[in-house]
Amino acid sequence: QKEVEQDPGPLSVPEGAIVSLNCTYSNSAFQYFMWYRQYSRKGPELLMYTYSSGNKEDGRFTAQVDKSSKYISLFIRDSQPSDSATYLCAIGSGGSNYKLTFGKGTLLTVNP
Amino acid sequence: GAGVSQTPSNKVTEKGKYVELRCDPISGHTALYWYRQSLGQGPEFLIYFQGTGAADDSGLPNDRFFAVRPEGSVSTLKIQRTERGDSAVYLCASSLLSSTDTQYFGPGTRLTVL
């Protein structure tokens, strides 16, 4: 079993839709949870991070962590064509959470 | 300010050759990381530098891979006797002070081994 599992999609939605992206992880010691966005032929860029269970909101994006189920989610409201990208969940481990373990990424296309 | 830069952006080489990939971190960032991203996969951790020293090289797949950061800024990832399985995008990231700070990624070097 991989440490971080993520459905690679692809996922195609109409503009304005609510998008839900999910990952599961296996190691309960993980404590730092992130979502990165990666456009084609670019490096990943950090969208959101959290250390705790619960929800964290930033504009149209909400990150949700459920440590009891080892499940993390990213919700995108009012999705835009510019949101079309690959979304990667990442979990930090190592003494100071520096070693990021990424999911495979979900390719999202938002159609105008 | 300038982000993380990586050169070359693309590298094509033949099996058995030696390659060097360069990373210029964001100015002032003391922590530097290398990751490898194979097609259809997420990035995989290779090595972490704090200053000039490799604090964790547990992700390097074998002894053909080596990385240096002699002056605590620019880093070079070196791959000896390249194999076709080494083909991937090699990503570099840097963070400001400690490993808890946000990692900023460069655009990567796409390595193709023929």
PDB file of C-alpha atoms in Angstrom, chain A residues 3 44 58 72:
ATOM      1  CA  GLU A   3       1.715   5.957   1.764  1.00  0.00           C
ATOM      2  CA  PRO A  44       4.129  22.569  -8.172  1.00  0.00           C
ATOM      3  CA  ASP A  58      -8.890  30.502   1.535  1.00  0.00           C
ATOM      4  CA  ILE A  72      -7.812  14.800   3.184  1.00  0.00           C
TER       5      ILE A  72
END
